[in-house]
Amino acid sequence: MKVNSAEFIISAVRPNQYPEDGLPEIALAGRSNVGKSSMTNRLISRKNLARTSATPGKTQHLNYYMINESMYFVDFPGYGYAKVSKSQREAWGKMIEKYLLERETLRMVVLVIDLRHPPSKDDVIMYEWLKYYERDVCIVATKADKIPRSKWDKHIKIVKHGLSFVPEDDFVLFSSETGLGKDELWSVIERYAFALPESEDDEEVAQVETENEDHSLEMEESKPPQSNQ
């Protein structure tokens, strides 16, 4: 996907601050300093739009970025940083839970995992959380450039096993440094962002079936009467 425009919109802390234009949203989740911001900047071919930080746990809001005026990336707070207070973690958890449960424009969650290491306990909890709320998920195994290519398959298996990965979900090998996986990830994002929600899809199918039935009825009624000879 060619990105013609990308802009930071808002750091939202309450639902009434979320955009209300109905554009599809792709959420970005992962532990602190896993590389979500670097991944985002690589995807949109910008250096500093998504803010990278040397201070883990700095992102404390839902950061909205508008892409091509047609969708939003929603950057979740990084999880798993020990120095963040318990009360702050609980507040983030409630905010994310409410978003996952109620946000109708959320199309898919990109869960970023460090390919070099087995999934952390927090990674596993987040993935289980997303599956509990029946959200579509794409696992992005990033920092692939830090591992020899010959060991990729081994580490992919470790990540999938650690998460109890569901085969129906998408899995993309990625590197913010080299651009590996960029096109593949965009294909996944576009597939979810611009697909009709199931309810709308069902309504369209029902409408087509109704129209076909009406057309068949009209054809029957327009047939000339058969003579009784």
Short mmCIF file of N, CA and C in Angstrom, two decimals, residues 45-146:
data_model
loop_
_atom_site.label_atom_id
_atom_site.label_comp_id
_atom_site.label_asym_id
_atom_site.label_seq_id
_atom_site.Cartn_x
_atom_site.Cartn_y
_atom_site.Cartn_z
N SER A 45 6.51 4.66 5.97
CA SER A 45 7.68 5.29 5.33
C SER A 45 7.94 6.69 5.88
N ARG A 46 7.82 6.81 7.19
CA ARG A 46 8.16 8.05 7.89
C ARG A 46 9.17 7.72 8.98
N LYS A 47 9.98 8.70 9.35
CA LYS A 47 11.00 8.43 10.36
C LYS A 47 10.52 8.66 11.78
N ASN A 48 9.71 9.69 11.96
CA ASN A 48 9.41 10.08 13.34
C ASN A 48 7.94 10.36 13.61
N LEU A 49 7.03 9.87 12.77
CA LEU A 49 5.62 10.14 13.04
C LEU A 49 5.19 9.42 14.32
N ALA A 50 5.40 8.10 14.34
CA ALA A 50 5.13 7.35 15.56
C ALA A 50 6.30 7.55 16.50
N ARG A 51 6.00 7.97 17.69
CA ARG A 51 7.05 8.38 18.61
C ARG A 51 7.75 7.19 19.25
N THR A 52 9.04 7.08 19.02
CA THR A 52 9.84 6.06 19.68
C THR A 52 10.42 6.65 20.95
N SER A 53 10.55 5.83 21.96
CA SER A 53 11.02 6.35 23.25
C SER A 53 12.02 5.42 23.88
N ALA A 54 13.04 6.00 24.49
CA ALA A 54 14.01 5.22 25.25
C ALA A 54 13.49 4.92 26.65
N THR A 55 12.34 5.50 27.00
CA THR A 55 11.76 5.30 28.32
C THR A 55 10.58 4.35 28.22
N PRO A 56 10.74 3.08 28.61
CA PRO A 56 9.63 2.13 28.52
C PRO A 56 8.43 2.60 29.32
N GLY A 57 7.24 2.27 28.80
CA GLY A 57 6.02 2.62 29.51
C GLY A 57 5.59 4.06 29.34
N LYS A 58 6.24 4.80 28.42
CA LYS A 58 5.92 6.22 28.28
C LYS A 58 4.55 6.44 27.66
N THR A 59 4.18 5.59 26.68
CA THR A 59 2.88 5.73 26.04
C THR A 59 1.79 5.35 27.03
N GLN A 60 0.96 6.30 27.40
CA GLN A 60 -0.07 6.04 28.41
C GLN A 60 -1.47 6.33 27.89
N HIS A 61 -1.59 6.46 26.59
CA HIS A 61 -2.87 6.79 25.98
C HIS A 61 -3.07 5.88 24.77
N LEU A 62 -4.22 6.05 24.12
CA LEU A 62 -4.41 5.46 22.80
C LEU A 62 -4.03 6.52 21.79
N ASN A 63 -2.91 6.32 21.13
CA ASN A 63 -2.44 7.30 20.15
C ASN A 63 -3.02 6.98 18.78
N TYR A 64 -3.77 7.92 18.23
CA TYR A 64 -4.43 7.75 16.94
C TYR A 64 -3.60 8.39 15.82
N TYR A 65 -3.37 7.60 14.76
CA TYR A 65 -2.69 8.10 13.56
C TYR A 65 -3.61 7.85 12.36
N MET A 66 -3.90 8.90 11.60
CA MET A 66 -4.73 8.73 10.41
C MET A 66 -3.85 8.42 9.20
N ILE A 67 -4.20 7.37 8.48
CA ILE A 67 -3.42 6.92 7.33
C ILE A 67 -4.25 7.10 6.06
N ASN A 68 -3.72 7.88 5.13
CA ASN A 68 -4.38 8.10 3.83
C ASN A 68 -5.83 8.57 3.96
N GLU A 69 -6.14 9.19 5.07
CA GLU A 69 -7.51 9.67 5.33
C GLU A 69 -8.54 8.56 5.17
N SER A 70 -8.11 7.30 5.37
CA SER A 70 -9.03 6.19 5.14
C SER A 70 -9.05 5.18 6.28
N MET A 71 -8.11 5.28 7.22
CA MET A 71 -8.08 4.37 8.37
C MET A 71 -7.24 4.99 9.47
N TYR A 72 -7.35 4.38 10.66
CA TYR A 72 -6.52 4.80 11.79
C TYR A 72 -5.64 3.64 12.27
N PHE A 73 -4.40 3.95 12.63
CA PHE A 73 -3.61 3.08 13.48
C PHE A 73 -3.83 3.58 14.91
N VAL A 74 -4.12 2.66 15.81
CA VAL A 74 -4.34 3.01 17.21
C VAL A 74 -3.29 2.32 18.05
N ASP A 75 -2.33 3.10 18.55
CA ASP A 75 -1.21 2.55 19.30
C ASP A 75 -1.58 2.40 20.77
N PHE A 76 -1.60 1.14 21.23
CA PHE A 76 -1.91 0.86 22.64
C PHE A 76 -0.71 1.20 23.53
N PRO A 77 -0.96 1.43 24.82
CA PRO A 77 0.16 1.56 25.77
C PRO A 77 0.97 0.26 25.80
N GLY A 78 2.29 0.38 25.85
CA GLY A 78 3.12 -0.81 25.98
C GLY A 78 2.90 -1.45 27.35
N TYR A 79 2.87 -2.76 27.38
CA TYR A 79 2.64 -3.45 28.64
C TYR A 79 3.92 -4.14 29.13
N GLY A 80 3.89 -4.58 30.40
CA GLY A 80 4.97 -5.39 30.93
C GLY A 80 6.15 -4.64 31.51
N TYR A 81 6.01 -3.32 31.72
CA TYR A 81 7.13 -2.57 32.28
C TYR A 81 6.98 -2.48 33.79
N ALA A 82 7.95 -3.02 34.52
CA ALA A 82 7.82 -3.20 35.97
C ALA A 82 7.70 -1.89 36.74
N LYS A 83 8.31 -0.81 36.23
CA LYS A 83 8.34 0.44 36.99
C LYS A 83 7.04 1.23 36.90
N VAL A 84 6.13 0.78 36.06
CA VAL A 84 4.82 1.43 36.00
C VAL A 84 4.02 0.99 37.22
N SER A 85 3.37 1.92 37.88
CA SER A 85 2.65 1.61 39.11
C SER A 85 1.48 0.65 38.85
N LYS A 86 1.10 -0.08 39.88
CA LYS A 86 0.00 -1.02 39.77
C LYS A 86 -1.29 -0.30 39.41
N SER A 87 -1.53 0.85 40.02
CA SER A 87 -2.75 1.60 39.73
C SER A 87 -2.79 2.06 38.28
N GLN A 88 -1.61 2.45 37.74
CA GLN A 88 -1.54 2.88 36.35
C GLN A 88 -1.81 1.71 35.41
N ARG A 89 -1.23 0.54 35.73
CA ARG A 89 -1.46 -0.65 34.91
C ARG A 89 -2.94 -1.03 34.91
N GLU A 90 -3.57 -0.93 36.07
CA GLU A 90 -5.00 -1.25 36.17
C GLU A 90 -5.83 -0.28 35.35
N ALA A 91 -5.46 0.99 35.38
CA ALA A 91 -6.19 2.00 34.60
C ALA A 91 -6.05 1.73 33.11
N TRP A 92 -4.83 1.40 32.66
CA TRP A 92 -4.63 1.07 31.26
C TRP A 92 -5.46 -0.15 30.87
N GLY A 93 -5.43 -1.17 31.77
CA GLY A 93 -6.16 -2.40 31.48
C GLY A 93 -7.64 -2.16 31.28
N LYS A 94 -8.23 -1.33 32.13
CA LYS A 94 -9.65 -1.02 32.00
C LYS A 94 -9.93 -0.26 30.70
N MET A 95 -9.03 0.66 30.35
CA MET A 95 -9.21 1.43 29.12
C MET A 95 -9.16 0.52 27.89
N ILE A 96 -8.16 -0.38 27.86
CA ILE A 96 -8.01 -1.29 26.73
C ILE A 96 -9.18 -2.26 26.67
N GLU A 97 -9.59 -2.77 27.82
CA GLU A 97 -10.71 -3.72 27.86
C GLU A 97 -11.98 -3.08 27.31
N LYS A 98 -12.25 -1.87 27.72
CA LYS A 98 -13.45 -1.17 27.25
C LYS A 98 -13.37 -0.93 25.74
N TYR A 99 -12.18 -0.57 25.27
CA TYR A 99 -11.99 -0.34 23.83
C TYR A 99 -12.23 -1.62 23.05
N LEU A 100 -11.63 -2.73 23.49
CA LEU A 100 -11.78 -4.00 22.78
C LEU A 100 -13.22 -4.48 22.78
N LEU A 101 -13.90 -4.22 23.88
CA LEU A 101 -15.27 -4.72 24.03
C LEU A 101 -16.28 -3.89 23.24
N GLU A 102 -16.06 -2.57 23.17
CA GLU A 102 -17.11 -1.69 22.67
C GLU A 102 -16.80 -1.00 21.34
N ARG A 103 -15.56 -0.94 20.93
CA ARG A 103 -15.22 -0.13 19.75
C ARG A 103 -15.63 -0.84 18.47
N GLU A 104 -16.70 -0.36 17.85
CA GLU A 104 -17.25 -1.02 16.67
C GLU A 104 -16.38 -0.85 15.43
N THR A 105 -15.59 0.22 15.38
CA THR A 105 -14.76 0.46 14.20
C THR A 105 -13.42 -0.28 14.25
N LEU A 106 -13.15 -1.00 15.34
CA LEU A 106 -11.92 -1.79 15.41
C LEU A 106 -12.04 -3.01 14.51
N ARG A 107 -11.13 -3.13 13.57
CA ARG A 107 -11.19 -4.22 12.60
C ARG A 107 -10.22 -5.36 12.93
N MET A 108 -9.08 -5.03 13.51
CA MET A 108 -8.07 -6.06 13.75
C MET A 108 -7.01 -5.51 14.69
N VAL A 109 -6.35 -6.41 15.44
CA VAL A 109 -5.28 -6.02 16.34
C VAL A 109 -3.97 -6.64 15.86
N VAL A 110 -2.96 -5.81 15.69
CA VAL A 110 -1.61 -6.28 15.38
C VAL A 110 -0.88 -6.44 16.71
N LEU A 111 -0.53 -7.68 17.05
CA LEU A 111 0.19 -7.95 18.29
C LEU A 111 1.66 -8.19 17.95
N VAL A 112 2.52 -7.28 18.40
CA VAL A 112 3.94 -7.31 18.05
C VAL A 112 4.72 -8.10 19.10
N ILE A 113 5.45 -9.11 18.63
CA ILE A 113 6.24 -9.99 19.49
C ILE A 113 7.70 -9.95 19.04
N ASP A 114 8.62 -9.99 19.98
CA ASP A 114 10.05 -10.03 19.67
C ASP A 114 10.43 -11.45 19.28
N LEU A 115 10.81 -11.64 18.01
CA LEU A 115 11.12 -12.97 17.50
C LEU A 115 12.28 -13.62 18.24
N ARG A 116 13.14 -12.83 18.83
CA ARG A 116 14.36 -13.37 19.44
C ARG A 116 14.09 -14.15 20.73
N HIS A 117 12.93 -13.90 21.34
CA HIS A 117 12.66 -14.50 22.65
C HIS A 117 11.31 -15.20 22.67
N PRO A 118 11.14 -16.19 23.53
CA PRO A 118 9.81 -16.78 23.71
C PRO A 118 8.84 -15.71 24.19
N PRO A 119 7.56 -15.83 23.86
CA PRO A 119 6.58 -14.84 24.32
C PRO A 119 6.60 -14.72 25.84
N SER A 120 6.51 -13.49 26.32
CA SER A 120 6.46 -13.26 27.76
C SER A 120 5.08 -13.64 28.29
N LYS A 121 4.97 -13.70 29.60
CA LYS A 121 3.69 -13.98 30.23
C LYS A 121 2.66 -12.93 29.81
N ASP A 122 3.10 -11.68 29.72
CA ASP A 122 2.19 -10.60 29.32
C ASP A 122 1.76 -10.74 27.86
N ASP A 123 2.68 -11.21 27.00
CA ASP A 123 2.32 -11.46 25.60
C ASP A 123 1.21 -12.51 25.52
N VAL A 124 1.39 -13.58 26.29
CA VAL A 124 0.40 -14.67 26.28
C VAL A 124 -0.94 -14.17 26.79
N ILE A 125 -0.91 -13.40 27.87
CA ILE A 125 -2.16 -12.87 28.43
C ILE A 125 -2.87 -11.96 27.42
N MET A 126 -2.10 -11.10 26.75
CA MET A 126 -2.71 -10.21 25.76
C MET A 126 -3.35 -11.01 24.62
N TYR A 127 -2.64 -12.01 24.12
CA TYR A 127 -3.19 -12.83 23.03
C TYR A 127 -4.47 -13.54 23.50
N GLU A 128 -4.43 -14.11 24.69
CA GLU A 128 -5.62 -14.79 25.22
C GLU A 128 -6.77 -13.80 25.40
N TRP A 129 -6.44 -12.60 25.81
CA TRP A 129 -7.44 -11.54 25.99
C TRP A 129 -8.12 -11.22 24.67
N LEU A 130 -7.31 -11.06 23.63
CA LEU A 130 -7.85 -10.74 22.31
C LEU A 130 -8.74 -11.86 21.78
N LYS A 131 -8.33 -13.10 22.02
CA LYS A 131 -9.16 -14.22 21.58
C LYS A 131 -10.45 -14.29 22.39
N TYR A 132 -10.38 -13.96 23.67
CA TYR A 132 -11.57 -13.96 24.53
C TYR A 132 -12.60 -12.97 24.00
N TYR A 133 -12.13 -11.82 23.55
CA TYR A 133 -13.04 -10.80 23.02
C TYR A 133 -13.34 -11.01 21.53
N GLU A 134 -12.87 -12.14 21.00
CA GLU A 134 -13.15 -12.54 19.62
C GLU A 134 -12.71 -11.49 18.62
N ARG A 135 -11.54 -10.93 18.87
CA ARG A 135 -10.96 -9.95 17.95
C ARG A 135 -10.00 -10.64 16.99
N ASP A 136 -10.05 -10.22 15.73
CA ASP A 136 -9.10 -10.74 14.75
C ASP A 136 -7.70 -10.24 15.10
N VAL A 137 -6.71 -11.12 14.96
CA VAL A 137 -5.35 -10.81 15.38
C VAL A 137 -4.36 -11.17 14.29
N CYS A 138 -3.35 -10.32 14.13
CA CYS A 138 -2.18 -10.63 13.31
C CYS A 138 -0.96 -10.56 14.23
N ILE A 139 -0.26 -11.67 14.37
CA ILE A 139 0.99 -11.67 15.14
C ILE A 139 2.11 -11.19 14.23
N VAL A 140 2.81 -10.15 14.65
CA VAL A 140 3.98 -9.66 13.92
C VAL A 140 5.22 -10.00 14.74
N ALA A 141 6.02 -10.92 14.23
CA ALA A 141 7.26 -11.31 14.89
C ALA A 141 8.37 -10.41 14.36
N THR A 142 8.72 -9.40 15.14
CA THR A 142 9.64 -8.38 14.66
C THR A 142 11.08 -8.65 15.09
N LYS A 143 11.98 -7.80 14.58
CA LYS A 143 13.43 -7.90 14.84
C LYS A 143 14.03 -9.16 14.24
N ALA A 144 13.45 -9.58 13.10
CA ALA A 144 13.97 -10.77 12.42
C ALA A 144 15.40 -10.57 11.94
N ASP A 145 15.77 -9.31 11.70
CA ASP A 145 17.13 -9.02 11.23
C ASP A 145 18.18 -9.31 12.30
N LYS A 146 17.76 -9.47 13.54
CA LYS A 146 18.69 -9.73 14.64
C LYS A 146 19.03 -11.21 14.78
#
